[in-house]
XYZ file of C-alpha atoms in Angstrom:
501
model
C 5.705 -10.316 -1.364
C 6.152 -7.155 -2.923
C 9.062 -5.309 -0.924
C 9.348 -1.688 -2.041
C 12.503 0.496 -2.823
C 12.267 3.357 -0.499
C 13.238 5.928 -3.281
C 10.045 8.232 -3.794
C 8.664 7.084 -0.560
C 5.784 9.873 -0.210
C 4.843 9.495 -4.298
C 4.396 5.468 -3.649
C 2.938 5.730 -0.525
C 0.317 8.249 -1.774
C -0.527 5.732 -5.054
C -0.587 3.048 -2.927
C -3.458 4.840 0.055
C -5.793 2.024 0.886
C -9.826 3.396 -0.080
C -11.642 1.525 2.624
C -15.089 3.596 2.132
C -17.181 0.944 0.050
C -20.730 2.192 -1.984
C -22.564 -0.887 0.092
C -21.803 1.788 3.398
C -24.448 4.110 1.909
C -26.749 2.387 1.408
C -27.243 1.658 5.137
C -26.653 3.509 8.420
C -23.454 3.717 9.099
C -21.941 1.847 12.887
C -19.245 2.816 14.463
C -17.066 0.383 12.855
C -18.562 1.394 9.644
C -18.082 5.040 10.042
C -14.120 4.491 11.642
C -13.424 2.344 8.625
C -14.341 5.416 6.374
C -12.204 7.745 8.838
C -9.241 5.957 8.176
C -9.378 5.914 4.836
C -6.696 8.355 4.673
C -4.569 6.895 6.352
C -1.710 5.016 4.236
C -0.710 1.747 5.400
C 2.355 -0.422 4.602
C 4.498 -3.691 6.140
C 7.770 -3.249 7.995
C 10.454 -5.509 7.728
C 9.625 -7.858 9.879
C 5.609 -8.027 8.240
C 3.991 -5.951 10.818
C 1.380 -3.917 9.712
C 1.358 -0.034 10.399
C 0.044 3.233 9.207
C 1.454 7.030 8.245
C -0.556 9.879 9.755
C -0.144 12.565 7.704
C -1.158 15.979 9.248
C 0.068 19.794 8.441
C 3.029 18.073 6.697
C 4.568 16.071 9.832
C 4.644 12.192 9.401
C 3.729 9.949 12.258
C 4.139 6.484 12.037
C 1.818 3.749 14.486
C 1.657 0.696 14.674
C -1.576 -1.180 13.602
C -3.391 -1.818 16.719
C -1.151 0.246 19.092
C -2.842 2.776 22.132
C -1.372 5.594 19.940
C -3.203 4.889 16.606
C -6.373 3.526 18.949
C -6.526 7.138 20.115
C -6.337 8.838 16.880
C -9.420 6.517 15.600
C -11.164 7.903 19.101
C -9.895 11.713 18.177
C -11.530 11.501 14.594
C -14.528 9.712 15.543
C -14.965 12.086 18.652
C -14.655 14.876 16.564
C -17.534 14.259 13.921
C -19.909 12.947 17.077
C -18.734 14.056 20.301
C -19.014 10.906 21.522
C -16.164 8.398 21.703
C -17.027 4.807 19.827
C -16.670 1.598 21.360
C -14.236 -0.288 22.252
C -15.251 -3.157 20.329
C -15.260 -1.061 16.961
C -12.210 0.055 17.308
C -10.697 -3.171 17.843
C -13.235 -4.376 15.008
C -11.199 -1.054 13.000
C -7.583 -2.573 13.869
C -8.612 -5.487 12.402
C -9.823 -4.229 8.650
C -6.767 -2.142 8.742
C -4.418 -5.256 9.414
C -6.075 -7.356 6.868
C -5.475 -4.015 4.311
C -2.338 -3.587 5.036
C -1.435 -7.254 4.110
C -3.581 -7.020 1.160
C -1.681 -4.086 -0.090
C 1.428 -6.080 0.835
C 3.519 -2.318 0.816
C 6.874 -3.024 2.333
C 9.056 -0.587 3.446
C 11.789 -0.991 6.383
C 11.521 1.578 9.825
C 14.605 2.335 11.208
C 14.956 3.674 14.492
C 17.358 6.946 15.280
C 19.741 6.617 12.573
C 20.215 4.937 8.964
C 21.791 4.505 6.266
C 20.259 5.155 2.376
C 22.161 5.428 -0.835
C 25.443 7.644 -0.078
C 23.738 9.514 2.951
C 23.202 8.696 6.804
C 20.073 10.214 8.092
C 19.700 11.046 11.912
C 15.743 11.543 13.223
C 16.355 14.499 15.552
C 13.008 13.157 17.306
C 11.102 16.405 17.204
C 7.372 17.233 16.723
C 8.568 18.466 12.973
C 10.038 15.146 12.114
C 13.096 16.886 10.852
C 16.568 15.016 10.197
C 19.778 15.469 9.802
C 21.354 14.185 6.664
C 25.289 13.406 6.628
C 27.238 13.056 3.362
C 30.529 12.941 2.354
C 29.677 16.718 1.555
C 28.946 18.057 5.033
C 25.653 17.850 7.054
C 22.567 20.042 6.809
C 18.599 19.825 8.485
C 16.158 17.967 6.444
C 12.485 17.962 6.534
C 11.456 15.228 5.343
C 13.428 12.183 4.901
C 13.261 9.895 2.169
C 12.918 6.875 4.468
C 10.872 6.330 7.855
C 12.192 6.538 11.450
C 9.857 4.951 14.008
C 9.497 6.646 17.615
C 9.076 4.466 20.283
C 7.808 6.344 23.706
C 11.364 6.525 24.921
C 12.537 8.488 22.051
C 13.592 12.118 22.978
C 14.546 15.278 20.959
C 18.017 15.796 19.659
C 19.195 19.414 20.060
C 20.153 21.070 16.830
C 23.908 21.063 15.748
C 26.100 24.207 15.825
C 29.376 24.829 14.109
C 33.027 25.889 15.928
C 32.846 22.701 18.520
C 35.720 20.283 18.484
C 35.142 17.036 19.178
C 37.784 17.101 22.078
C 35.335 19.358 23.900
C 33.455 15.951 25.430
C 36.678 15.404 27.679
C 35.331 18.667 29.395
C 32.318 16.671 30.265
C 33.259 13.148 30.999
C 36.652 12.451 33.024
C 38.678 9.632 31.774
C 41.597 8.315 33.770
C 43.914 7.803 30.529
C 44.774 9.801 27.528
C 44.775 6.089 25.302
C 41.154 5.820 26.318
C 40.157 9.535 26.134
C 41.336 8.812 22.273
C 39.307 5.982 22.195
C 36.403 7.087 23.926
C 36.101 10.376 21.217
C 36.440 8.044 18.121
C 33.876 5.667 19.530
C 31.461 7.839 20.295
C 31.730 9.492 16.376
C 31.336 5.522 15.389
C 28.218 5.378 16.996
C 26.681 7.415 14.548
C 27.783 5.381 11.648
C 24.666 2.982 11.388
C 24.763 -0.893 10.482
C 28.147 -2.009 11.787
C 28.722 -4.065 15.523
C 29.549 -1.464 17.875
C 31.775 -2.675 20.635
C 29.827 -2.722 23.658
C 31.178 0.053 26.183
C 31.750 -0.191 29.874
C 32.563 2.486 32.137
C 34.224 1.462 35.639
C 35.504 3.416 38.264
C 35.567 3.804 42.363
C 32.717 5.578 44.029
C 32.570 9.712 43.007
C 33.832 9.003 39.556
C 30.640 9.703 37.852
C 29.889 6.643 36.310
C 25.969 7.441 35.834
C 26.557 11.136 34.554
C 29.222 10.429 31.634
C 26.595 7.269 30.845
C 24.032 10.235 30.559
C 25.929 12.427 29.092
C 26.942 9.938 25.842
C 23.290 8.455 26.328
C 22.132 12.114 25.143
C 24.582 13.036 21.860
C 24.102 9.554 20.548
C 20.439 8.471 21.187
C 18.508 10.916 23.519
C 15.791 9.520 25.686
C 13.171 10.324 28.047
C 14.549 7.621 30.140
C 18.370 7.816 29.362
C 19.392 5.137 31.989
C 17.671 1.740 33.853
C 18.731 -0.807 35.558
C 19.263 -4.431 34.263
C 16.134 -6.016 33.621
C 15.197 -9.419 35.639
C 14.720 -11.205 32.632
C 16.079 -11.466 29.199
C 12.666 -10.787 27.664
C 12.671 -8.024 29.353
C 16.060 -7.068 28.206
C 15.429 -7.595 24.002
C 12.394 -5.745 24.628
C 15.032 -3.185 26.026
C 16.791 -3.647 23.320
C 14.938 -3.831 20.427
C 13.397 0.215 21.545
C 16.378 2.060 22.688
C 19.228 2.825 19.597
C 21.757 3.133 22.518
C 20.935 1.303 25.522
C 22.611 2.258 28.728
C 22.862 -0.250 31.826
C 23.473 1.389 35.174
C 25.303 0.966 38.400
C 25.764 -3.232 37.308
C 27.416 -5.691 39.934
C 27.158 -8.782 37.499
C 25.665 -10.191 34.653
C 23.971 -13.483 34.178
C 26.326 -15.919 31.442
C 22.413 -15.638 29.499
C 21.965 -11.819 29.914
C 26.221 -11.466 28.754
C 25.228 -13.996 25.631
C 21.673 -11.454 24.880
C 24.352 -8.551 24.946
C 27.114 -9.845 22.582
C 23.671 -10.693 20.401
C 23.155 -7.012 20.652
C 26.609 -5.798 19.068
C 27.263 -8.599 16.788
C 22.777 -8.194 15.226
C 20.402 -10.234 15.473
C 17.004 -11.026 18.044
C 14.698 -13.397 19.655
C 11.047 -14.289 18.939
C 8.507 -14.268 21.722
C 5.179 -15.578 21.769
C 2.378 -12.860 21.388
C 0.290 -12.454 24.312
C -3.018 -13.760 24.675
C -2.127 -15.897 21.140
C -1.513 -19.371 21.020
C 1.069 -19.497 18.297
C 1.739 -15.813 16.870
C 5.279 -14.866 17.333
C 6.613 -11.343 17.327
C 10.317 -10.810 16.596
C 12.093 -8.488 18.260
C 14.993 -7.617 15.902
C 18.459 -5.395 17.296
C 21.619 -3.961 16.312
C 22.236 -1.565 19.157
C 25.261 0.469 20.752
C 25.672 -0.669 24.348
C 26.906 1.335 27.368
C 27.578 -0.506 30.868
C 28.678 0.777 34.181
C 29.910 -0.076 37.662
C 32.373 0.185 40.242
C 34.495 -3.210 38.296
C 34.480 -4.183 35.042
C 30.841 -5.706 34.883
C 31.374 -8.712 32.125
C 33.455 -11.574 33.137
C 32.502 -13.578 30.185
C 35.245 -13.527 27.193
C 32.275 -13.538 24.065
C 31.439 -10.031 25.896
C 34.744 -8.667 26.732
C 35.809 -9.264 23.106
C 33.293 -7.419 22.017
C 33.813 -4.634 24.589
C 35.672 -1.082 24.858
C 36.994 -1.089 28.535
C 36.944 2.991 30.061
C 38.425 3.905 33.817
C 36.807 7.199 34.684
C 38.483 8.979 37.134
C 37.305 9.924 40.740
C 36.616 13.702 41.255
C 38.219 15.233 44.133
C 35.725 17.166 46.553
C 37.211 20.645 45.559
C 36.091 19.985 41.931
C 32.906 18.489 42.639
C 29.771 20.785 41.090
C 26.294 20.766 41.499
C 23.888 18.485 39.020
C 22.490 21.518 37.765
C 25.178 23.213 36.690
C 26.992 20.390 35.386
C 24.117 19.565 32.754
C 23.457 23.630 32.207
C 27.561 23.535 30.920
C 26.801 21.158 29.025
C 23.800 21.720 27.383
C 25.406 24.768 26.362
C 28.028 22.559 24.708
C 26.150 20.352 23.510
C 25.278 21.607 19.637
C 28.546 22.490 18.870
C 29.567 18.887 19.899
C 27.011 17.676 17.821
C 27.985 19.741 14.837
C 31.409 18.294 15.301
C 30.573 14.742 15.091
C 28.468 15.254 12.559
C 31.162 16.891 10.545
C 33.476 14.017 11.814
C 31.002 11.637 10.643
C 30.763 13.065 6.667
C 34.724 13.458 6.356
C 35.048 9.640 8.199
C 32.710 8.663 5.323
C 34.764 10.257 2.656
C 38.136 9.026 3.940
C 36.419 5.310 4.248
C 36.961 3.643 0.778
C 40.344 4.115 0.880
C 41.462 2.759 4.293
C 43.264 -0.455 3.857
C 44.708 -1.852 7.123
C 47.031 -4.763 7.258
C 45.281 -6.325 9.901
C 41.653 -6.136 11.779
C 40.798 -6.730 15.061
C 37.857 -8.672 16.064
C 35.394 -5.843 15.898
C 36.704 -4.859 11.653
C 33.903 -2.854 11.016
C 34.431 -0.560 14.109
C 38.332 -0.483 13.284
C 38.481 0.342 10.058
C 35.798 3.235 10.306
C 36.987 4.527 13.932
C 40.499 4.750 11.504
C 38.962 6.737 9.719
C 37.644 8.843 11.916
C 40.646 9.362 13.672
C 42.337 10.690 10.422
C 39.015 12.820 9.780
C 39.519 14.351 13.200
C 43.400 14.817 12.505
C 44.234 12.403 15.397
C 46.473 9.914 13.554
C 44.265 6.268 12.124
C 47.739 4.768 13.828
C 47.265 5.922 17.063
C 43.438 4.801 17.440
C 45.012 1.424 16.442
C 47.219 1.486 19.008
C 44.846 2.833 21.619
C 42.560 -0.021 20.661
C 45.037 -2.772 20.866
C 46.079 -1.660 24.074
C 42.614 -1.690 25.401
C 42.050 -5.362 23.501
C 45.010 -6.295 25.707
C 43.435 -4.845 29.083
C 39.676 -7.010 27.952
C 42.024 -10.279 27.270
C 43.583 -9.897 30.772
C 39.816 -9.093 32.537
C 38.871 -11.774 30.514
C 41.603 -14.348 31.794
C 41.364 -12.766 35.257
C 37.508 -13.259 35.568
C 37.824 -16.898 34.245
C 38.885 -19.512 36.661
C 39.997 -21.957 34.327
C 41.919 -19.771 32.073
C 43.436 -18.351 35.738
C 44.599 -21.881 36.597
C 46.093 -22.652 32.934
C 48.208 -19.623 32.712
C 49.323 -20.237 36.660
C 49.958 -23.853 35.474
C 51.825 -23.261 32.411
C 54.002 -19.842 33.996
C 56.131 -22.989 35.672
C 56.961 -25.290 31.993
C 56.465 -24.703 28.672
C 54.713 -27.770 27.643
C 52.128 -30.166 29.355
C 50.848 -33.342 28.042
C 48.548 -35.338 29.903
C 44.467 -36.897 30.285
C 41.905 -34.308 29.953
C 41.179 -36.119 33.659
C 44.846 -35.549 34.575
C 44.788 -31.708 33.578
C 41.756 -31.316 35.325
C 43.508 -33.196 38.965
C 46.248 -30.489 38.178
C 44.052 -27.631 37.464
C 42.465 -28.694 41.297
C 45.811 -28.493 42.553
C 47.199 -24.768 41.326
C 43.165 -23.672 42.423
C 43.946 -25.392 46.152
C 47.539 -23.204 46.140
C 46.568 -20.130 44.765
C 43.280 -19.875 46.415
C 41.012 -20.333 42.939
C 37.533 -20.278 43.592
C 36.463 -24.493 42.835
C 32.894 -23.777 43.751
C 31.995 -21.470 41.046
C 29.962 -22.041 38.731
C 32.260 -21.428 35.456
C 34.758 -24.329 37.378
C 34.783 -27.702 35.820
C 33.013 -30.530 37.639
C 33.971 -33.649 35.057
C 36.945 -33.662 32.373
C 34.365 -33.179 29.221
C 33.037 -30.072 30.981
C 36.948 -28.951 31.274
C 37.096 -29.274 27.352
C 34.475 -27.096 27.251
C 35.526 -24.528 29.509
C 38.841 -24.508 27.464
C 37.079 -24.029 23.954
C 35.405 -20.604 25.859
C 38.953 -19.654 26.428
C 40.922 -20.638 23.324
C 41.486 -17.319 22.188
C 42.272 -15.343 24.874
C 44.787 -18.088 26.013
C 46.400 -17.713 22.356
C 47.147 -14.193 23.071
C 48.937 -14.953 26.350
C 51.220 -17.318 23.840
C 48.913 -20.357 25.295
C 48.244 -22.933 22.698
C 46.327 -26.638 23.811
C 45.201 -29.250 21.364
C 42.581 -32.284 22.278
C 42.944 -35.617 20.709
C 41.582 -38.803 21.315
C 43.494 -41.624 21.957
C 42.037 -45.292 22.873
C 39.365 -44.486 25.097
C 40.510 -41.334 26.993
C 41.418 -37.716 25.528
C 44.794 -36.417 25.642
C 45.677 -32.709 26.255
C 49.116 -30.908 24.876
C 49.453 -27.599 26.259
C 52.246 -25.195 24.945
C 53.408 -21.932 26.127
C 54.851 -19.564 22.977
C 55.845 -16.100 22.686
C 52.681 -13.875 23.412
C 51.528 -12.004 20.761
């Protein structure tokens, strides 16, 4: 397959504009099909990444971009065929339509990659404001400024909501105004991760609000949900299923998750899918073997009254945030709390955005003796903490701190890890059967009134190993250390207890 640069997108694109009108049409009355086919000759039809096959709508110079066989481009066949005959065509030639243009698009086998919100090309990172004009904002190590028309394509799915226009003299310390956080570490954190999230391509650690009743978990989820990714449905609820969820996923840049009690350990392992990249296939419906892949790198936001994930692949992946409960005298209407700050709002924008071009200046040189789990994240939220004149070394420690609260959820949440640090706070060494740690586990869970019947708890000693392998490195940072060996036919179990890190 021929897979295009993107570089004079518009110039190839216009080379490359499938003629479907064929002489062998004239010579016989046209049929609806017939007469569609000719209609949508203009329109200019390419591959994504993933070999889908979709079309550009060019009109009054704004770019649409629809999917091949979608209800959108079905009713722009019906609009140009209604306007020639007032009289919409059938339903069968427009399917009969979808179908030419699929095979077309193939045949052309144009390739170019959509991107959805925000991307990255060459030295630049282009933001789709998601207006009727198609207009951008382009970020460089030079500053930011509106663009017209970008050099690469942004797809809208329906969800997809204008961005208000930047303004200059904001600060990016004016989103504390607007979203109370309990601790001045995490306000630090909370401002350099939200700049991050507009540095596409790199894991984003997932984020999760918590806080009691009245601390307004679901507005400062809105209120990030609209700088980052704005949407005409800026919150939902967990899905029932995890199809449901990648589908979620794979149309929302940001995805925000509200008022959550629990998560599933399937729905936690989707989510740490969703920082880290990657997707699922699904069967196409009403097709017997046609997959689609639904493809995601996404920036997560979670929220409920306790720390929703209990499972450690999660947590280590996670940003942990107390907001803090407002009192009854400071309590404001929902109207005028969004009205203060949509009026904030484009200076806060132009802020990041400036944050965003310096943070890509400063990041070639940042060399850091160490990285945390999430490297990408730390090295660039260093740099935007020196870009925002906030100190790289105190977003360090502000994220190590936090790294230590999501190891101690992540212990806390855990039975097993529970038991093993309970077990191991009374000697520094254990050596026994995997059976005979297991017997002891039993034992501290009996005392200290550990939950045996739940699910994460180890029924059989080879399920134990198991359970400890989910734990290993959260243990390791409580100065926990175990190693399994065989020996004859039962495995042995040395547990040490060093200096935490």
């Amino acid at each position: 397959m021929n897979t295009s640069g993107t570089a004079g997108l518009t110039q190839t694109l216009d080379t490359a504009q499938t003629t479907l009108e064929s002489p062998q049409l004239q010579e016989k009355k046209e049929t609806q099909t017939d007469t569609l086919i000719r209609l949508a000759s203009e329109l200019k039809l390419f591959l994504n990444q993933y070999n889908e096959a979709y079309a550009v709508i060019e009109s009054s110079g704004k770019r649409e971009i629809q999917k091949i066989g979608s209800k959108a481009l079905d009713r722009w066949l019906m609009r140009q065929y209604f306007a020639d005959f007032n009289s919409p065509p059938s339903p069968d030639a427009i399917k009969q339509t979808n179908r030419v243009l699929m095979m077309k698009a193939h045949e052309e086998e144009l390739v170019y990659p959509l991107h959805l919100r925000i991307a990255h090309h060459q030295d630049s990172i282009y933001y789709d404001n998601g207006d009727v004009s198609g207009s951008v904002i382009k970020i460089s190590n030079e500053g930011y400024r509106v663009e017209a028309q970008p050099p690469i394509l942004f797809h809208r799915t329906l969800n997809v909501a204008p961005q208000s226009l930047p303004a200059a003299g904001g600060k990016l310390s004016d989103i504390l105004q607007h979203v109370r956080i309990k601790d001045e570490w995490d306000e630090l954190l909370f401002m350099i991760y939200l700049v991050t999230c507009f540095i596409p391509g790199i894991p984003h650690p997932a984020l999760i609000f918590s806080g009691e009743k009245g601390a307004a978990k679901t507005t400062s989820t809105r209120i990030i949900r609209s700088l980052v990714d704005p949407a005409k449905q800026d919150t939902t609820f967990l899905p029932s299923g995890t199809g449901d969820l990648a589908l979620s996923l794979s149309k929302n840049y940001m995805l925000c998750l509200d008022n959550l009690d629990s998560l599933t350990a399937e729905k936690s392992d989707l989510l740490c899918t969703a920082v880290t990249g990657g997707g699922i296939s699904k069967r196409k419906l009403f097709t017997d073997d046609e997959e689609v892949i639904l493809s995601f790198k996404r920036c997560i936001v979670l929220n409920g009254i306790h720390v929703v994930a209990s499972r450690p692949d999660l947590l280590d992946r996670s940003i942990l945030i107390e907001l803090e409960r407002i009192e009854e005298k400071d309590r404001k209407e929902e109207s005028t709390i969004w009205a203060d700050f949509e009026a904030a709002k484009p200076c806060i924008l132009g802020a990041i955005y400036d944050l965003v071009g310096k943070a890509m200046k400063l990041y070639p040189s940042v060399q850091l003796p160490e990285l945390f789990r999430m490297a990408d994240f730390t090295r660039w939220g260093y740099a935007v903490a020196e870009a925002a004149g906030l100190d790289g070394n105190l977003f360090l420690e502000a994220y190590k701190a936090n790294i230590t609260r999501t190891n101690t959820e992540a212990i806390e949440s855990n039975p097993v890890a529970t038991a093993i640090c309970v077990l191991m706070d009374k000697q520094p060494e254990w050596h026994s059967t995997v059976t005979g740690l297991l017997d002891a586990l039993e034992n501290v869970a009996f005392h200290e009134r550990i939950n045996t019947k739940a699910r994460m708890w180890p029924k059989a000693a080879h399920i134990l190993s198991r359970r400890l392998g989910e734990v290993k490195s959260n243990l390791e940072k409580r100065g926990i250390t175990f190693d399994i060996k065989n020996e004859g036919p039962a495995k042995f179990i040395t547990i040490e207890k060093k200096p935490a890190e």
